[in-house]
PDB file of C-alpha atoms in Angstrom:
ATOM      1  CA  MET A 235      97.533  93.365  93.488  1.00 94.00           C
ATOM      2  CA  LEU A 236      93.861  92.751  92.914  1.00 93.00           C
ATOM      3  CA  VAL A 237      93.189  90.513  89.902  1.00 95.00           C
ATOM      4  CA  LEU A 238      89.704  90.587  88.378  1.00 93.00           C
ATOM      5  CA  THR A 239      88.003  88.826  85.507  1.00 92.00           C
ATOM      6  CA  ARG A 240      85.495  90.993  83.654  1.00 94.00           C
ATOM      7  CA  LYS A 241      83.414  90.638  80.516  1.00 94.00           C
ATOM      8  CA  THR A 242      82.881  93.196  77.772  1.00 96.00           C
ATOM      9  CA  GLN A 243      80.677  96.121  78.856  1.00 96.00           C
ATOM     10  CA  GLN A 244      81.430  95.580  82.559  1.00 97.00           C
ATOM     11  CA  ILE A 245      82.885  98.319  84.751  1.00 98.00           C
ATOM     12  CA  ILE A 246      85.419  98.388  87.580  1.00 97.00           C
ATOM     13  CA  ASN A 247      85.193 101.263  90.080  1.00 97.00           C
ATOM     14  CA  ILE A 248      88.219 102.703  91.848  1.00 96.00           C
ATOM     15  CA  GLY A 249      86.939 104.887  94.643  1.00 96.00           C
ATOM     16  CA  ASP A 250      84.091 107.232  93.793  1.00 97.00           C
ATOM     17  CA  ASP A 251      85.782 109.034  90.891  1.00 96.00           C
ATOM     18  CA  ILE A 252      87.476 106.470  88.629  1.00 97.00           C
ATOM     19  CA  LYS A 253      85.778 103.897  86.399  1.00 98.00           C
ATOM     20  CA  ILE A 254      87.471 101.352  84.167  1.00 97.00           C
ATOM     21  CA  HIS A 255      85.207 100.216  81.307  1.00 98.00           C
ATOM     22  CA  ILE A 256      85.915  96.927  79.521  1.00 97.00           C
ATOM     23  CA  LEU A 257      85.108  97.893  75.933  1.00 97.00           C
ATOM     24  CA  ASP A 258      86.218  94.936  73.847  1.00 96.00           C
ATOM     25  CA  THR A 259      88.342  91.806  73.947  1.00 93.00           C
ATOM     26  CA  SER A 260      89.924  90.350  70.856  1.00 92.00           C
ATOM     27  CA  GLY A 261      92.528  87.603  71.080  1.00 91.00           C
ATOM     28  CA  LYS A 262      95.234  88.697  73.486  1.00 93.00           C
ATOM     29  CA  TYR A 263      94.114  92.361  73.469  1.00 94.00           C
ATOM     30  CA  THR A 264      91.591  94.105  75.682  1.00 95.00           C
ATOM     31  CA  ARG A 265      90.325  97.622  74.976  1.00 96.00           C
ATOM     32  CA  ILE A 266      89.520  99.632  78.075  1.00 97.00           C
ATOM     33  CA  GLY A 267      88.107 103.083  78.686  1.00 97.00           C
ATOM     34  CA  ILE A 268      89.004 105.107  81.757  1.00 98.00           C
ATOM     35  CA  ASP A 269      86.795 107.780  83.312  1.00 98.00           C
ATOM     36  CA  ALA A 270      88.796 109.870  85.776  1.00 97.00           C
ATOM     37  CA  PRO A 271      88.775 113.476  86.972  1.00 97.00           C
ATOM     38  CA  ARG A 272      90.950 115.841  84.917  1.00 95.00           C
ATOM     39  CA  GLU A 273      93.320 116.382  87.837  1.00 96.00           C
ATOM     40  CA  ILE A 274      94.297 112.694  87.762  1.00 94.00           C
ATOM     41  CA  SER A 275      96.718 111.911  84.959  1.00 92.00           C
ATOM     42  CA  VAL A 276      96.256 108.567  83.233  1.00 95.00           C
ATOM     43  CA  HIS A 277      99.059 107.137  81.072  1.00 95.00           C
ATOM     44  CA  ARG A 278     100.179 103.819  79.660  1.00 95.00           C
ATOM     45  CA  ASN A 279     103.108 102.519  81.720  1.00 95.00           C
ATOM     46  CA  GLU A 280     105.698 103.059  78.963  1.00 96.00           C
ATOM     47  CA  VAL A 281     104.567 106.680  78.519  1.00 95.00           C
ATOM     48  CA  TYR A 282     104.581 107.247  82.279  1.00 92.00           C
ATOM     49  CA  LYS A 283     108.169 105.977  82.496  1.00 93.00           C
ATOM     50  CA  GLN A 284     109.235 108.383  79.725  1.00 93.00           C
ATOM     51  CA  ILE A 285     107.563 111.317  81.498  1.00 91.00           C
ATOM     52  CA  LYS A 286     109.275 110.413  84.777  1.00 89.00           C
ATOM     53  CA  ALA A 287     112.678 109.973  83.096  1.00 89.00           C
ATOM     54  CA  LYS A 288     112.355 113.358  81.381  1.00 88.00           C
ATOM     55  CA  ALA A 289     111.345 115.050  84.641  1.00 87.00           C
ATOM     56  CA  LEU A 290     114.262 113.420  86.442  1.00 84.00           C
ATOM     57  CA  SER A 291     116.763 114.510  83.781  1.00 84.00           C
ATOM     58  CA  GLN A 292     115.398 118.071  83.950  1.00 79.00           C
ATOM     59  CA  CYS A 293     115.720 117.987  87.741  1.00 76.00           C
ATOM     60  CA  ASP A 294     119.302 116.754  87.433  1.00 66.00           C
ATOM     61  CA  ALA A 295     120.094 119.476  84.870  1.00 63.00           C
ATOM     62  CA  ASN A 296     118.545 122.167  87.083  1.00 62.00           C
ATOM     63  CA  HIS A 297     120.442 120.831  90.089  1.00 59.00           C
ATOM     64  CA  LEU A 298     123.730 120.927  88.170  1.00 53.00           C
ATOM     65  CA  THR A 299     122.980 124.492  87.034  1.00 57.00           C
ATOM     66  CA  ASP A 300     122.316 125.494  90.647  1.00 56.00           C
ATOM     67  CA  ILE A 301     125.547 123.851  91.821  1.00 50.00           C
ATOM     68  CA  ASN A 302     127.548 125.515  89.030  1.00 52.00           C
ATOM     69  CA  SER A 303     126.109 128.943  89.808  1.00 57.00           C
ATOM     70  CA  GLN A 304     126.818 128.495  93.531  1.00 57.00           C
ATOM     71  CA  THR A 305     130.443 127.497  92.971  1.00 51.00           C
ATOM     72  CA  SER A 306     131.090 130.276  90.465  1.00 52.00           C
ATOM     73  CA  ASN A 307     129.799 132.871  92.941  1.00 51.00           C
ATOM     74  CA  GLN A 308     132.336 131.853  95.611  1.00 52.00           C
TER      75      GLN A 308
END
């Protein structure tokens, strides 16, 4: 993991297409802005985990449906 110290109004580049802007710091909070291409999804970690869990449960449900349909056809 790369750890950086930045001040307000400074920017961190990730490759050519992603920029992290340090907008404001107040106490223990830091506001950031993220410029990224539309095809790259950007989520807070807790939201990302929910999306992944939902996708996994849908995959599991689809898999069970496939298994049930295969066994009922035999």
